[in-house]
Short mmCIF file of C-alpha atoms and ligand atoms in Angstrom, two decimals:
data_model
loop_
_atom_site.label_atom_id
_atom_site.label_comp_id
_atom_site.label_asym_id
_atom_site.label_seq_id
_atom_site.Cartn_x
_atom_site.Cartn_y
_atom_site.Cartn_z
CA UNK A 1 -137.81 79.09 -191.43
CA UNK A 2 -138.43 79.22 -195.39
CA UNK A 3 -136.96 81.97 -197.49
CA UNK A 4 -139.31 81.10 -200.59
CA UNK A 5 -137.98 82.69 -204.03
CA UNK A 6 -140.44 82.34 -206.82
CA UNK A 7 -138.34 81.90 -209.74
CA UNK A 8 -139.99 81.13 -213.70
CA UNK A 9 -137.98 78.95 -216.12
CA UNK A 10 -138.55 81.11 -219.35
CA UNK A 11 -137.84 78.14 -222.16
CA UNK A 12 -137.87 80.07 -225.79
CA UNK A 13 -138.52 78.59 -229.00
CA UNK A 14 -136.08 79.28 -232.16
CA UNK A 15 -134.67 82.33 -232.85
CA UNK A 16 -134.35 82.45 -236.57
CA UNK A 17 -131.08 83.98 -238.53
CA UNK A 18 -133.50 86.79 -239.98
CA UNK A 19 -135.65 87.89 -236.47
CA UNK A 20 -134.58 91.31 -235.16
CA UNK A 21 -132.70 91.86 -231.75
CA UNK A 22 -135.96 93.94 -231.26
CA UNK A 23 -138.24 91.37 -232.08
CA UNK A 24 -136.94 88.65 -229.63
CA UNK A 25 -136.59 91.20 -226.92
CA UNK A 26 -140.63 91.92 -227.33
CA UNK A 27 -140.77 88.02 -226.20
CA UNK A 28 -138.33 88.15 -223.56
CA UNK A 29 -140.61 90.75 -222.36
CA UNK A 30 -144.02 88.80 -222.69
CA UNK A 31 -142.58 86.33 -220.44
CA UNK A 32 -141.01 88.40 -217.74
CA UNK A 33 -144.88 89.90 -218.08
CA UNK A 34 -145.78 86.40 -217.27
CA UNK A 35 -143.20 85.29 -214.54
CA UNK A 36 -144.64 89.08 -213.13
CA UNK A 37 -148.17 87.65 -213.62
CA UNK A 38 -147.24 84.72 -211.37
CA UNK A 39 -145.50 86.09 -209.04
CA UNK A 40 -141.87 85.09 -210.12
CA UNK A 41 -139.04 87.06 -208.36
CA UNK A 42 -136.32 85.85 -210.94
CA UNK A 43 -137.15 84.89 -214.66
CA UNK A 44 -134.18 82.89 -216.06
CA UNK A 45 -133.54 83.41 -219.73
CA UNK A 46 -131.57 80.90 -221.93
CA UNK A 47 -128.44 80.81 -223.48
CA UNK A 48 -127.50 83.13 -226.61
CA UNK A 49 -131.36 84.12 -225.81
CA UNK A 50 -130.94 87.54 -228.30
CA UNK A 51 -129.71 85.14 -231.78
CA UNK A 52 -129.88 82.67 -233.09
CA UNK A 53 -127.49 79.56 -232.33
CA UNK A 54 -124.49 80.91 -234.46
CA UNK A 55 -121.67 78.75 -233.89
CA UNK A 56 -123.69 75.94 -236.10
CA UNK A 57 -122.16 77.87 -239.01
CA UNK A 58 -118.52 78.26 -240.26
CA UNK A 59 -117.33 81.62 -241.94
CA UNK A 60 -113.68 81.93 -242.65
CA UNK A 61 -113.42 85.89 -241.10
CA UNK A 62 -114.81 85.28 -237.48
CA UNK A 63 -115.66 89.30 -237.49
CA UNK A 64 -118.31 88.55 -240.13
CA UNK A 65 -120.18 87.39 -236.59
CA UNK A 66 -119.53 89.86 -234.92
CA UNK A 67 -123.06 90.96 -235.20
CA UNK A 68 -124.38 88.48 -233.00
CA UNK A 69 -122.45 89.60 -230.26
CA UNK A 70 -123.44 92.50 -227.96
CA UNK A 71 -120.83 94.97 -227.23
CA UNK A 72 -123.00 96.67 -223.94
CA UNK A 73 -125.25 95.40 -221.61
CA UNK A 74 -128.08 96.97 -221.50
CA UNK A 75 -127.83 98.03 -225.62
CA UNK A 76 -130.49 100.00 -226.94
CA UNK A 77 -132.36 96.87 -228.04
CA UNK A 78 -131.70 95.01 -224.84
CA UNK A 79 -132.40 98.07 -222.27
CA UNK A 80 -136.32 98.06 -222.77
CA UNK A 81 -136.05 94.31 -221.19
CA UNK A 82 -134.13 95.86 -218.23
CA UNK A 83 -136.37 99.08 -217.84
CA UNK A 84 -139.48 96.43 -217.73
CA UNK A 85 -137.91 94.61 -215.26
CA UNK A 86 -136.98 97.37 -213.14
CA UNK A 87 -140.66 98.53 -213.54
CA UNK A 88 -142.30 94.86 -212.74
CA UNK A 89 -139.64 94.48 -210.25
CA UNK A 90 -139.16 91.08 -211.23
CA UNK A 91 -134.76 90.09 -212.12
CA UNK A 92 -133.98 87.94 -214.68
CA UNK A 93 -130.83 86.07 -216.01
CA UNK A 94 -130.21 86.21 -220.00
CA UNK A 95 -127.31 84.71 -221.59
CA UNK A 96 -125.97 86.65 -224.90
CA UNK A 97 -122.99 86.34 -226.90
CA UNK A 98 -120.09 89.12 -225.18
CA UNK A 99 -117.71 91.48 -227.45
CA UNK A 100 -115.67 93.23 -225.02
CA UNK A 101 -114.40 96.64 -225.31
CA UNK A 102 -110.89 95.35 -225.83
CA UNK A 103 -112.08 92.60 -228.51
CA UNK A 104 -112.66 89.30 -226.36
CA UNK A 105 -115.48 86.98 -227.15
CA UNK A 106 -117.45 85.24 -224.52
CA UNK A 107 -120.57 82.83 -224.59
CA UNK A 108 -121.67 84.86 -221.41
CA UNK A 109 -125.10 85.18 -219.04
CA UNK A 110 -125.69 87.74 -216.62
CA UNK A 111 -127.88 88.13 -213.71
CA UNK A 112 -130.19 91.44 -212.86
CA UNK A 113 -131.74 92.14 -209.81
CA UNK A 114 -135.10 93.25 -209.08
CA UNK A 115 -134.16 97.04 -209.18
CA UNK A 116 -132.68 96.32 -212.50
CA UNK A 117 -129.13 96.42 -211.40
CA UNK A 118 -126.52 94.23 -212.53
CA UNK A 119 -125.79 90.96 -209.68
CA UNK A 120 -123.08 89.12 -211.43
CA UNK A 121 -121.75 87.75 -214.50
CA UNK A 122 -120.58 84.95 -216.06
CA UNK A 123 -118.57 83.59 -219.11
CA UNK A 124 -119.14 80.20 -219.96
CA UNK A 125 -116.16 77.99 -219.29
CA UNK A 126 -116.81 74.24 -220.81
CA UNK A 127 -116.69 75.08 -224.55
CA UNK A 128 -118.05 72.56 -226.31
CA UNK A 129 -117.64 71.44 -230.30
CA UNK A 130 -114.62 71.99 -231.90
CA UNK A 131 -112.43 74.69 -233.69
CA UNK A 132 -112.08 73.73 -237.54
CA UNK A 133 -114.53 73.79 -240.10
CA UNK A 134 -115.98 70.02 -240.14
CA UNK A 135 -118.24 69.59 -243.43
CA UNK A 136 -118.76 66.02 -242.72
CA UNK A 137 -121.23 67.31 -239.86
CA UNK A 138 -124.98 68.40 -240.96
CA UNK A 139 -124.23 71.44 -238.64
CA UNK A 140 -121.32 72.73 -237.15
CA UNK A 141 -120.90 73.35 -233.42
CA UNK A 142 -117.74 75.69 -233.21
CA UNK A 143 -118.23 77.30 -230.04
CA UNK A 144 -114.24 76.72 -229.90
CA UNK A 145 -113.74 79.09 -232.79
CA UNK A 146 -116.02 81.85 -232.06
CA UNK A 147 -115.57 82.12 -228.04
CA UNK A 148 -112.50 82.21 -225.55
CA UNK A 149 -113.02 80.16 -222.37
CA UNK A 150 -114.36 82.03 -218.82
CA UNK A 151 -112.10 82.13 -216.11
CA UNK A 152 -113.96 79.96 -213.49
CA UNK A 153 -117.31 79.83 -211.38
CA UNK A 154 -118.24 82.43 -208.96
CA UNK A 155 -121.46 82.90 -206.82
CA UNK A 156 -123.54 85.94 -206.10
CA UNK A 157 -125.52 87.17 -203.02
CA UNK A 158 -128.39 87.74 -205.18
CA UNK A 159 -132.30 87.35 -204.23
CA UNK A 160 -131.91 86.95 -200.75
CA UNK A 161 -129.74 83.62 -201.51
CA UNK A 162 -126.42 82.74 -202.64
CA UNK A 163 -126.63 82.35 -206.69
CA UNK A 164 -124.31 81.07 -209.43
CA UNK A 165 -124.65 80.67 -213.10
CA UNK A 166 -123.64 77.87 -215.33
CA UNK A 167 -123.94 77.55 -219.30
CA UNK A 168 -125.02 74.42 -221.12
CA UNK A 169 -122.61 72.31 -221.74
CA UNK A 170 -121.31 73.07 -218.04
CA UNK A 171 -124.36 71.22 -216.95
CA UNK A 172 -123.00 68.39 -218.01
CA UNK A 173 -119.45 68.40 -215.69
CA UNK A 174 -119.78 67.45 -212.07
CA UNK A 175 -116.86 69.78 -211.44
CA UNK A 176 -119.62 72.84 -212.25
CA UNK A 177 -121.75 72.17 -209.47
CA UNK A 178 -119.19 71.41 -207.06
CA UNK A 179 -117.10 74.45 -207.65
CA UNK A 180 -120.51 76.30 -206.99
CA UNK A 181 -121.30 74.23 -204.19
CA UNK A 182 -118.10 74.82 -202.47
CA UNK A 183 -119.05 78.59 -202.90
CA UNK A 184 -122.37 77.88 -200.99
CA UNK A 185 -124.38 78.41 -203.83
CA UNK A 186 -128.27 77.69 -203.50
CA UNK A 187 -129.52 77.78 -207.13
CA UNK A 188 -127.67 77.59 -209.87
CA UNK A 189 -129.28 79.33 -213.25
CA UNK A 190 -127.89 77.06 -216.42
CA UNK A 191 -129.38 78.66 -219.96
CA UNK A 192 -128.64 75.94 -223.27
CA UNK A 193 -128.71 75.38 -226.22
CA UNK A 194 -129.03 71.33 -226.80
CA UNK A 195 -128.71 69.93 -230.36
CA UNK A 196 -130.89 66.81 -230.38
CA UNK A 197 -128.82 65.54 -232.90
CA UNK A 198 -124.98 64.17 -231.76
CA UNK A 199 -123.27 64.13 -235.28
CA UNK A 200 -119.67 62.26 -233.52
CA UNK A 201 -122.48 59.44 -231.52
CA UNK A 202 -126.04 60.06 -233.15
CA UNK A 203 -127.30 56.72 -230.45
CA UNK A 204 -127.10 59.35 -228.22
CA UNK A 205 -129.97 61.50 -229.93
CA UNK A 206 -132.67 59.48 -228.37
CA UNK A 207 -130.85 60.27 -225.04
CA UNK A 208 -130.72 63.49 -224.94
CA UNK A 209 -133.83 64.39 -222.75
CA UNK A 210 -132.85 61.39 -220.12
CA UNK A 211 -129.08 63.30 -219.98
CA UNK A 212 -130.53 66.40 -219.55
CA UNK A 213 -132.69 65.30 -216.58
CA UNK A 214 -129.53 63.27 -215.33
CA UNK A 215 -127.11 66.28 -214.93
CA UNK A 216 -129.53 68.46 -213.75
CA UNK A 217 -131.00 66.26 -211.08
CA UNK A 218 -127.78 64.87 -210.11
CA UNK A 219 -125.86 68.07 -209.75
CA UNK A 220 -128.82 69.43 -207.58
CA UNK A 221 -129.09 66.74 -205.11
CA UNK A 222 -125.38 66.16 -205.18
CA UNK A 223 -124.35 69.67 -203.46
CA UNK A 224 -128.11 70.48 -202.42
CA UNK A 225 -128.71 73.14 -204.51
CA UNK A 226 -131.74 74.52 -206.69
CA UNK A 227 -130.84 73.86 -210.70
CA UNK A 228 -133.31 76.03 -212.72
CA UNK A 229 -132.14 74.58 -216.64
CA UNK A 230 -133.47 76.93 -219.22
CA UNK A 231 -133.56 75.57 -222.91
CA UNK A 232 -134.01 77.75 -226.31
CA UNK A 233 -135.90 74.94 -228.11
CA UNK A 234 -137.22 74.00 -231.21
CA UNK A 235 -136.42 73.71 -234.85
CA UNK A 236 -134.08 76.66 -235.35
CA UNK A 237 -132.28 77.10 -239.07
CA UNK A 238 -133.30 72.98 -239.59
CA UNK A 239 -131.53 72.22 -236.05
CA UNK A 240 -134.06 70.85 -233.66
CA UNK A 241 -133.28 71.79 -229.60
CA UNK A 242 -133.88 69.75 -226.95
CA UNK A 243 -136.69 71.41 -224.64
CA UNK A 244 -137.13 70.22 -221.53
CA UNK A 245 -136.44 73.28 -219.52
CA UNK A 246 -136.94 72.40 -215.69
CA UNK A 247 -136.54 73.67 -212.03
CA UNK A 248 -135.25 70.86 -209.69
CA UNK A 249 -135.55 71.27 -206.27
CA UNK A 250 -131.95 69.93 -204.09
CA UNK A 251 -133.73 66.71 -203.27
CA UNK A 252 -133.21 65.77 -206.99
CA UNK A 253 -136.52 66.30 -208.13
CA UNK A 254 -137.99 68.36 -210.52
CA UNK A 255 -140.70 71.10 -209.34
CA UNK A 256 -141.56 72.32 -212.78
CA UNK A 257 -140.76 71.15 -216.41
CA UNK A 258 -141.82 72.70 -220.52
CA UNK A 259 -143.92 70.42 -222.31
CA UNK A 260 -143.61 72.27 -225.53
CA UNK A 261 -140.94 73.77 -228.19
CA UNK A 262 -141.93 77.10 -227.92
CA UNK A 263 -141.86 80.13 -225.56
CA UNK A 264 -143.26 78.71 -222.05
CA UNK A 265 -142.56 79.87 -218.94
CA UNK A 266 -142.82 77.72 -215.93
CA UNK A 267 -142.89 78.36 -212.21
CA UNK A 268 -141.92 77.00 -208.93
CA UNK A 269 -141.58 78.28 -205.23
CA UNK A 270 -138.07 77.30 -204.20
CA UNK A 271 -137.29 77.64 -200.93
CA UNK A 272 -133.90 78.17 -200.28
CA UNK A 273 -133.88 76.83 -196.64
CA UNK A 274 -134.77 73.37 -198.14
CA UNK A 275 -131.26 73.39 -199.23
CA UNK A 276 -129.92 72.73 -195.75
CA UNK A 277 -131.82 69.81 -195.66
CA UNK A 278 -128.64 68.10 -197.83
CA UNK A 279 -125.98 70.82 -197.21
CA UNK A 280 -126.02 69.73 -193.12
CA UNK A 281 -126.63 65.84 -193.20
CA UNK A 282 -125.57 63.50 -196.13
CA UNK A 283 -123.66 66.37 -198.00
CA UNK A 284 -122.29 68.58 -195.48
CA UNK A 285 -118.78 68.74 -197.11
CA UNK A 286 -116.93 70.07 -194.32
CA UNK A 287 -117.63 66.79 -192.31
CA UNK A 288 -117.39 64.13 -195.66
CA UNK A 289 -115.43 65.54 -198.29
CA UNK A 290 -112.21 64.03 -198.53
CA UNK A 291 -110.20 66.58 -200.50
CA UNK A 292 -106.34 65.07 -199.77
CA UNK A 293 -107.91 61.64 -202.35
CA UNK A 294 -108.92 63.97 -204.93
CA UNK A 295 -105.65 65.68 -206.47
CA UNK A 296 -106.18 64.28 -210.12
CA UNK A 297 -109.48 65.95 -210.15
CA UNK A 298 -107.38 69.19 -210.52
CA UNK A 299 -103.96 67.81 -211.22
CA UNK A 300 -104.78 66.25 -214.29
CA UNK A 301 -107.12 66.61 -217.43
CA UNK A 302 -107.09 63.83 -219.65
CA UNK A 303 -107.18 60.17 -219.06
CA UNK A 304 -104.14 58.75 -217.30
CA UNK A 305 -104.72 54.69 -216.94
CA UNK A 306 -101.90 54.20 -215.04
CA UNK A 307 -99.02 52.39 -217.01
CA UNK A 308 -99.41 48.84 -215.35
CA UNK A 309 -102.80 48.93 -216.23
CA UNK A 310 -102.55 49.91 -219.55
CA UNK A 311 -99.84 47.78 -220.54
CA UNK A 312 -102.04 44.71 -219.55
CA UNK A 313 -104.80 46.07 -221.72
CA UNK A 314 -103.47 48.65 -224.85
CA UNK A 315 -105.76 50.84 -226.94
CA UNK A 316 -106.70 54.45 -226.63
CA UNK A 317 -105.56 56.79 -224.91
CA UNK A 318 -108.70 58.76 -224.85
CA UNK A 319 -107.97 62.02 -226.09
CA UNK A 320 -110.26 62.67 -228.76
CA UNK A 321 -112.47 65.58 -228.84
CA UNK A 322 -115.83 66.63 -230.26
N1 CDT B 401 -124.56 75.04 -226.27
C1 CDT B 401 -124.00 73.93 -225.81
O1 CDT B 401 -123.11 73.96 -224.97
N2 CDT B 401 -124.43 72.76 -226.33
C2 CDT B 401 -123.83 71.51 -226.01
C3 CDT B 401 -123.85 70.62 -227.19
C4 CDT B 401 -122.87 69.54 -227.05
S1 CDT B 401 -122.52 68.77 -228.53
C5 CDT B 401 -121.28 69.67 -229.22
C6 CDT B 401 -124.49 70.78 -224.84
O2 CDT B 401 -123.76 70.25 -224.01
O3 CDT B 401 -125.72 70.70 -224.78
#
């Protein structure tokens, strides 16, 4: 048995600080057009696909943002996007900055079905960066100033599958995928947003493609589940973003993959069924997992070398941030 879902990984390329809402949502729509074109029966969008990457800047009154955030879902810019996806029948999963009704912030994505209808949302829980203004970097990355954490990983019976959504830096934790995986999910959409340069560690610019493909692959095969990673790449406001964007299949490898910096869309055929193949045999949890060995995976969230060890060896006690 197969149950084949054609899904499009639709990478954009910079959204600059002066481009319309309007404007970007004309491109969103030229590549649902596209995924429609190819058949795709979910288009996945990246993250903070309507702005541009925002948190690179400081301003002292956080409201003076509040512009980039979206306080309805579908707006009026965003609902032609929705009403062409309703008409194409195609879903798609966009990530936006959230301003609730009762003033919380969120780094959020959300998933629409093929009718148009909303399957599930998402608030990004791994906030990356830091909180103060740091004008020793080249850009800032204050995600923990502008946006409050989610409230955990959830999956959605979405597309004839079971779905979940990560967002960028997420892709980086094991704990992301396994929370999903542990939900049964069979694809997990992950939008991002990937400065190529590291200002704390900048030896780990010329790593960031190979880390990309690591977390992605890895958290795929791991809990045999489709990853579909969606970059916004480029060189946005003199940042460059990683590209990359790529659909791996639960074996670990990767189906489809952007070659450029710009708005691409790729495509795979994922078969759901395929993920099985891992979920029964080498990762069927239910038989292997060994949950009563893994209490400080949840019990703790720093560093603790116990104090044996660390007295034999001193130094850090790694809590620094970034
Ligand atoms: N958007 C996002 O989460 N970006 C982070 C950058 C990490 S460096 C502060 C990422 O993990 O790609």
């Amino acid at each position: 048995m197969s149950r084949i879902l054609t899904v499009g990984a639709a990478q954009t390329g910079p959204i600059q600080r002066a481009d319309s809402r309007s404007d970007v949502v004309e491109r969103l729509i030229a590549l649902l057009r596209q995924g429609a074109d190819a058949g795709c029966d979910l288009v996945v969008f990246p993250e903070l696909a309507l702005t541009t990457f925002f948190p690179r800047w400081w301003v002292d009154d956080r409201a003076e943002f509040d512009h980039f955030f979206e306080t309805e879902m579908p707006g009026s810019d965003t609902k032609p996007l929705f009403d062409e996806a309703a008409r194409l029948g195609v879903g798609f999963h966009l990530g936006y900055a959230e301003l609730t009704p009762d003033g919380h912030h969120y780094n959020t994505a959300i998933l629409v079905e093929r009718d148009g209808l909303l399957a599930g949302r998402y608030r990004k829980v791994h906030l990356p960066g830091h909180h103060e203004h740091e004008p020793w970097r080249e850009f800032q990355h204050l995600e923990r100033y502008y946006f409050e954490p989610g409230d955990g990983f959830s999956v959605f019976g979405a597309f004839g599958g079971v779905v979940g959504m990560a967002i960028c830096n997420d892709r980086r934790w094991p704990e992301t995928y396994r929370v999903l995986g542990l939900q049964g999910c069979e694809m997990a959409l992950i939008g991002y947003n990937t400065p190529v340069h590291y200002p704390p560690d900048p030896s780990q610019d010329v790593l960031q493609g190979f880390h990309n493909g690591l977390v992605l692959q890895s958290g795929a095969y791991q809990n045999g589940m489709w990853v579909v990673g969606v970059a916004k790449a480029g060189e946005e406001e003199g940042c460059l973003l990683l590209g990359e964007s790529s659909i791996v299949a639960p074996s670990g490898e990767v189906r489809a993959r952007c070659t450029t910096d710009g708005d691409e869309l790729v495509v795979a055929e994922c078969d759901l069924d395929m993920c099985s193949n891992y979920k029964d045999t080498l990762f069927n949890f239910g038989y292997y997992r060994r949950p009563e060995v893994y209490g400080r995976i949840t019990g703790q969230t720093g560093v603790e070398v116990p104090d044996d060890v660390a007295s034999s060896l001193g130094g850090d006690d790694g809590t620094g941030g970034t």
